[in-house]
Coordinates of C-alpha atoms in Angstrom, one line a residue:
X6 CA 330.4 173.4 122.1
X7 CA 327.0 173.4 123.9
X8 CA 328.6 172.2 127.1
X9 CA 331.4 174.7 126.9
X10 CA 329.0 177.6 126.3
X11 CA 327.1 176.7 129.5
X12 CA 330.2 176.7 131.7
X13 CA 331.3 179.8 133.7
X14 CA 335.0 179.6 133.0
X15 CA 337.3 181.8 135.2
X16 CA 340.8 180.4 134.5
X17 CA 342.6 182.4 131.7
X18 CA 344.0 179.3 130.0
X19 CA 340.6 177.6 130.1
X20 CA 339.0 180.7 128.6
X21 CA 341.4 180.4 125.7
X22 CA 340.1 176.9 125.1
X23 CA 336.5 178.2 125.1
X24 CA 337.4 181.0 122.7
X25 CA 339.1 178.4 120.4
X26 CA 336.0 176.2 120.4
X27 CA 333.7 179.2 119.5
X28 CA 336.1 180.2 116.7
X29 CA 336.0 176.6 115.4
X30 CA 332.2 176.5 115.5
X31 CA 332.0 179.9 113.7
X32 CA 334.5 179.0 111.0
X33 CA 333.7 175.3 110.3
X34 CA 330.5 174.5 112.2
X35 CA 332.0 171.3 113.4
X36 CA 335.1 169.9 115.1
X37 CA 334.7 171.6 118.5
X38 CA 335.2 168.3 120.4
X39 CA 338.6 167.8 118.7
X40 CA 339.5 171.5 119.3
X41 CA 338.8 171.3 123.1
X42 CA 340.4 167.8 123.5
X43 CA 343.6 168.8 121.6
X44 CA 343.8 172.2 123.3
X45 CA 343.4 170.5 126.7
X46 CA 346.1 167.9 125.9
X47 CA 348.5 170.5 124.8
X48 CA 348.0 172.5 128.0
X49 CA 348.5 169.3 130.1
X50 CA 351.8 168.4 128.3
X51 CA 352.9 172.0 128.6
X52 CA 352.4 171.8 132.4
X53 CA 354.8 168.8 132.6
X54 CA 357.4 170.7 130.6
X55 CA 357.1 173.8 132.8
X56 CA 357.6 171.6 135.9
X57 CA 360.9 170.3 134.4
X58 CA 362.1 173.9 134.3
X59 CA 361.6 174.6 130.6
X60 CA 360.7 178.3 129.9
X61 CA 357.2 179.0 128.6
X62 CA 358.7 180.7 125.5
X63 CA 360.6 177.6 124.6
X64 CA 357.4 175.5 125.0
X65 CA 355.6 178.0 122.7
X66 CA 358.3 177.8 120.0
X67 CA 358.3 174.0 120.2
X68 CA 354.6 173.9 119.7
X69 CA 355.0 176.2 116.7
X70 CA 357.6 173.9 115.1
X71 CA 355.3 170.9 115.8
X72 CA 352.4 172.7 114.1
X73 CA 354.5 173.5 111.0
X74 CA 355.7 169.9 110.8
X75 CA 352.2 168.5 111.3
X76 CA 350.9 170.7 108.4
X77 CA 353.7 169.3 106.2
X78 CA 352.7 165.7 106.9
X79 CA 349.0 166.5 106.4
X80 CA 349.6 167.6 102.8
X81 CA 350.8 164.1 101.9
X82 CA 348.0 162.4 103.8
X83 CA 345.1 163.8 101.7
X84 CA 343.0 160.8 100.4
X85 CA 340.3 162.9 98.6
X86 CA 339.5 166.5 97.9
X87 CA 336.4 168.3 96.6
X88 CA 337.2 169.7 93.2
X89 CA 333.8 171.0 92.1
X90 CA 331.9 172.9 94.9
X91 CA 328.8 173.0 92.7
X92 CA 328.5 169.2 92.4
X93 CA 325.8 167.8 94.7
X94 CA 327.6 164.4 94.9
X95 CA 330.9 165.8 96.0
X96 CA 329.3 168.2 98.5
X97 CA 327.3 165.3 99.9
X98 CA 330.5 163.4 100.5
X99 CA 332.0 166.4 102.2
X100 CA 329.2 167.2 104.7
X101 CA 328.2 163.6 105.5
X102 CA 330.8 163.0 108.2
X103 CA 329.9 166.3 110.0
X104 CA 326.2 165.4 110.0
X105 CA 326.8 161.8 111.0
X106 CA 328.2 163.1 114.4
X107 CA 324.9 165.0 115.0
X108 CA 322.2 162.7 113.4
X109 CA 323.6 159.2 113.2
X110 CA 321.5 157.0 110.9
X111 CA 320.0 159.9 109.0
X112 CA 323.2 161.4 107.7
X113 CA 322.5 160.1 104.1
X114 CA 319.3 162.0 103.3
X115 CA 320.2 165.1 105.4
X116 CA 323.6 165.4 103.8
X117 CA 322.0 165.2 100.4
X118 CA 319.5 168.0 101.3
X119 CA 322.3 170.2 102.7
X120 CA 324.4 169.6 99.6
X121 CA 321.5 170.5 97.2
X122 CA 320.9 173.7 99.1
X123 CA 324.5 174.7 99.2
X124 CA 324.9 174.0 95.4
X125 CA 321.9 176.2 94.6
X126 CA 323.3 179.3 96.4
X127 CA 327.1 178.8 95.8
X128 CA 328.6 182.1 94.8
X129 CA 331.1 182.4 91.9
X130 CA 333.8 182.7 94.6
X131 CA 333.1 179.8 97.1
X132 CA 335.1 181.5 99.9
X133 CA 332.3 184.2 99.9
X134 CA 329.7 181.6 100.8
X135 CA 327.2 183.0 103.4
X136 CA 325.8 180.5 105.9
X137 CA 322.7 182.7 106.3
X138 CA 321.8 181.8 102.7
X139 CA 320.5 178.4 103.8
X140 CA 317.3 178.5 105.7
X141 CA 315.5 175.6 107.5
X142 CA 311.7 175.3 107.8
X143 CA 310.4 172.5 110.0
X144 CA 307.0 170.7 109.4
X145 CA 305.5 168.4 111.9
X146 CA 304.2 165.1 110.5
X147 CA 305.4 163.0 107.6
X148 CA 308.9 161.6 107.6
X149 CA 312.4 162.6 106.7
X150 CA 312.3 161.1 103.2
X151 CA 309.5 163.6 102.3
X152 CA 311.9 166.6 102.9
X153 CA 312.9 168.7 99.9
X154 CA 314.9 171.8 99.0
X155 CA 313.2 175.0 97.7
X156 CA 315.3 177.4 95.5
X157 CA 314.0 180.4 97.3
X158 CA 312.0 180.6 100.5
X159 CA 309.3 178.4 102.2
X160 CA 307.3 180.5 104.6
X161 CA 305.1 178.6 107.2
X162 CA 301.9 180.7 106.5
X163 CA 299.5 181.1 103.6
X164 CA 298.9 184.2 101.6
X165 CA 296.3 186.8 102.6
X166 CA 293.3 187.1 100.2
X167 CA 291.9 184.8 97.6
X168 CA 294.8 184.6 95.1
X169 CA 296.8 181.5 95.8
X170 CA 299.4 181.3 93.0
X171 CA 301.3 183.5 90.5
X172 CA 304.1 182.9 88.0
X173 CA 306.7 185.3 86.6
X174 CA 305.7 188.3 88.6
X175 CA 307.1 191.6 89.9
X176 CA 307.1 192.0 93.7
X177 CA 306.9 195.0 95.9
X178 CA 307.9 194.9 99.6
X179 CA 306.3 197.3 102.1
X180 CA 308.0 197.4 105.5
X181 CA 305.3 199.3 107.4
X182 CA 302.3 197.4 106.2
X183 CA 299.5 198.3 103.8
X184 CA 297.1 200.7 105.6
X185 CA 296.3 204.4 105.5
X186 CA 297.6 206.4 108.4
X187 CA 295.3 207.4 111.2
X188 CA 295.2 210.6 113.3
X189 CA 297.1 210.7 116.6
X190 CA 294.2 212.2 118.5
X191 CA 290.8 210.6 119.2
X192 CA 287.7 212.1 117.8
X193 CA 283.9 211.6 118.1
X194 CA 281.8 211.3 114.9
X195 CA 278.0 211.7 115.2
X196 CA 276.1 209.9 112.4
X197 CA 272.4 210.9 112.2
X198 CA 271.2 208.7 109.3
X199 CA 272.1 205.8 107.1
X200 CA 273.3 208.1 104.3
X201 CA 275.9 209.7 106.5
X202 CA 277.1 206.2 107.5
X203 CA 277.4 205.2 103.8
X204 CA 279.4 208.3 103.0
X205 CA 281.6 208.1 106.1
X206 CA 284.2 205.7 104.7
X207 CA 284.0 206.8 101.0
X208 CA 287.0 209.0 101.3
X209 CA 289.1 206.3 102.8
X210 CA 287.9 203.8 100.2
X211 CA 288.8 206.1 97.4
X212 CA 292.3 206.8 98.7
X213 CA 293.0 203.1 99.2
X214 CA 291.5 202.3 95.7
X215 CA 293.9 204.8 94.2
X216 CA 296.9 203.4 96.1
X217 CA 296.2 199.8 95.1
X218 CA 295.5 200.8 91.5
X219 CA 298.8 202.7 91.3
X220 CA 300.6 199.5 92.5
X221 CA 298.8 197.5 89.8
X222 CA 299.6 200.1 87.1
X223 CA 303.4 199.6 87.5
X224 CA 303.0 195.9 86.9
X225 CA 303.3 194.6 90.5
X226 CA 301.3 191.4 91.1
X227 CA 302.6 190.3 94.5
X228 CA 302.8 192.5 97.6
X229 CA 304.8 191.5 100.7
X230 CA 303.8 193.4 103.8
X231 CA 305.9 193.7 107.0
X232 CA 303.0 195.0 109.0
X233 CA 299.2 194.7 109.1
X234 CA 297.0 194.6 106.0
X235 CA 293.7 196.4 106.6
X236 CA 290.4 194.8 105.5
X237 CA 289.8 197.6 103.0
X238 CA 293.2 197.2 101.5
X239 CA 292.7 193.4 101.3
X240 CA 289.4 194.0 99.5
X241 CA 291.1 196.2 96.8
X242 CA 294.0 193.8 96.5
X243 CA 291.5 191.0 95.7
X244 CA 289.7 193.3 93.3
X245 CA 292.9 194.0 91.3
X246 CA 294.0 190.3 91.6
X247 CA 297.2 191.2 93.6
X248 CA 298.5 188.5 95.9
X249 CA 299.4 189.7 99.4
X250 CA 301.7 188.0 101.9
X251 CA 302.2 189.2 105.4
X252 CA 305.5 188.7 107.2
X253 CA 305.7 189.6 110.9
X254 CA 309.5 189.2 111.3
X255 CA 311.7 192.0 110.1
X256 CA 314.6 189.6 109.7
X257 CA 312.5 187.3 107.5
X258 CA 311.4 190.4 105.5
X259 CA 315.1 191.3 104.9
X260 CA 315.7 187.8 103.6
X261 CA 312.7 188.0 101.3
X262 CA 314.2 191.3 99.9
X263 CA 317.5 189.5 99.3
X264 CA 315.7 186.5 97.7
X265 CA 313.5 188.6 95.2
X266 CA 316.0 191.4 94.7
X267 CA 313.6 194.1 96.0
X268 CA 314.1 197.2 98.2
X269 CA 311.9 197.6 101.3
X270 CA 309.5 200.5 100.9
X271 CA 308.6 202.7 103.9
X272 CA 306.2 205.1 102.2
X273 CA 302.6 204.8 101.0
X274 CA 302.7 204.9 97.3
X275 CA 303.6 202.9 94.1
X276 CA 307.1 201.4 94.0
X277 CA 309.8 202.7 91.7
X278 CA 311.0 200.3 89.0
X279 CA 314.4 199.8 90.8
X280 CA 312.5 199.0 94.1
X281 CA 310.6 196.0 92.6
X282 CA 311.8 192.4 92.8
X283 CA 311.0 189.3 90.6
X284 CA 309.7 185.9 91.4
X285 CA 309.5 182.9 89.0
X286 CA 306.6 181.5 91.0
X287 CA 304.8 181.9 94.3
X288 CA 302.1 179.5 95.4
X289 CA 300.4 178.1 98.5
X290 CA 301.0 174.4 99.1
X291 CA 299.8 172.1 101.9
X292 CA 302.4 170.0 103.5
X293 CA 301.4 167.7 106.4
X294 CA 298.2 169.6 107.0
X295 CA 300.0 172.9 107.2
X296 CA 299.9 175.6 104.5
X297 CA 303.1 177.0 103.2
X298 CA 303.9 179.9 100.8
X299 CA 306.6 178.7 98.4
X300 CA 308.6 181.5 96.8
X301 CA 310.8 180.3 93.9
X302 CA 313.3 182.6 92.1
X303 CA 315.8 182.5 89.3
X304 CA 319.5 182.5 90.4
X305 CA 318.4 182.6 94.0
X306 CA 320.6 183.9 96.8
X307 CA 318.7 181.9 99.4
X308 CA 317.7 178.2 99.5
X309 CA 315.3 176.6 102.1
X310 CA 315.4 173.1 103.4
X311 CA 311.9 171.9 104.3
X312 CA 312.2 169.1 106.9

């Protein structure tokens, strides 16, 4: 599939092969080699039939009959089928062959990790399974046998502030960051003595104190920010023992909202009850000299494989 994507294909028939390989990759995630090889062989055999004077429609009908007959035979050739899609053992057996073609020699532990992650986020109707529900976080150092699956998310950065762990907490997600808005025009302030300097930021401090206190009053103990967290905001977050986590990617922020069941907030103010999410636990762990924020949820919609 990688080679096919790099080719600049001009021939209409060859373009169909490329489209078929892409569809196979999107649908199953594997089997593109077979798709390209089988499609190429069918085109080659069709060329021989066309040279013998057989009409293209007859070749097409013959291939359709062969397809139907092949499907009949395949039904009798099934040697094993996965009956429980929430069983880690059965899922491991399913994905092992696909992974073996990519990582020969490591297919055992990797297949187990993939199966565990899939079992954790398997929806009631398996056909609605979303591939984006499985995330992968890579850690340099250690070995493959140290890899594990997190029922939730593992983010490759520590939390902001002094609070490092919380359990059974409400979560608020702010998309625009935690900072008071500034004016659009520049201004000059003349400070004549130390008292004026002390009083200069009191108004800003008071507003930020009221904002953080209002978050604490609704029971929120973890705040996720999609933008910057100002120093003064971080001071009051530490004061009220609220954990803060900064996420720079808007896509990652969207996944966190899905994980915790929260709604992204774009205003400065306390969250409404329906906008809050929930976490079983969030803590900072050090893995191979790198700090991670581990978010664990109950009935998670996202699982993360830490390699």
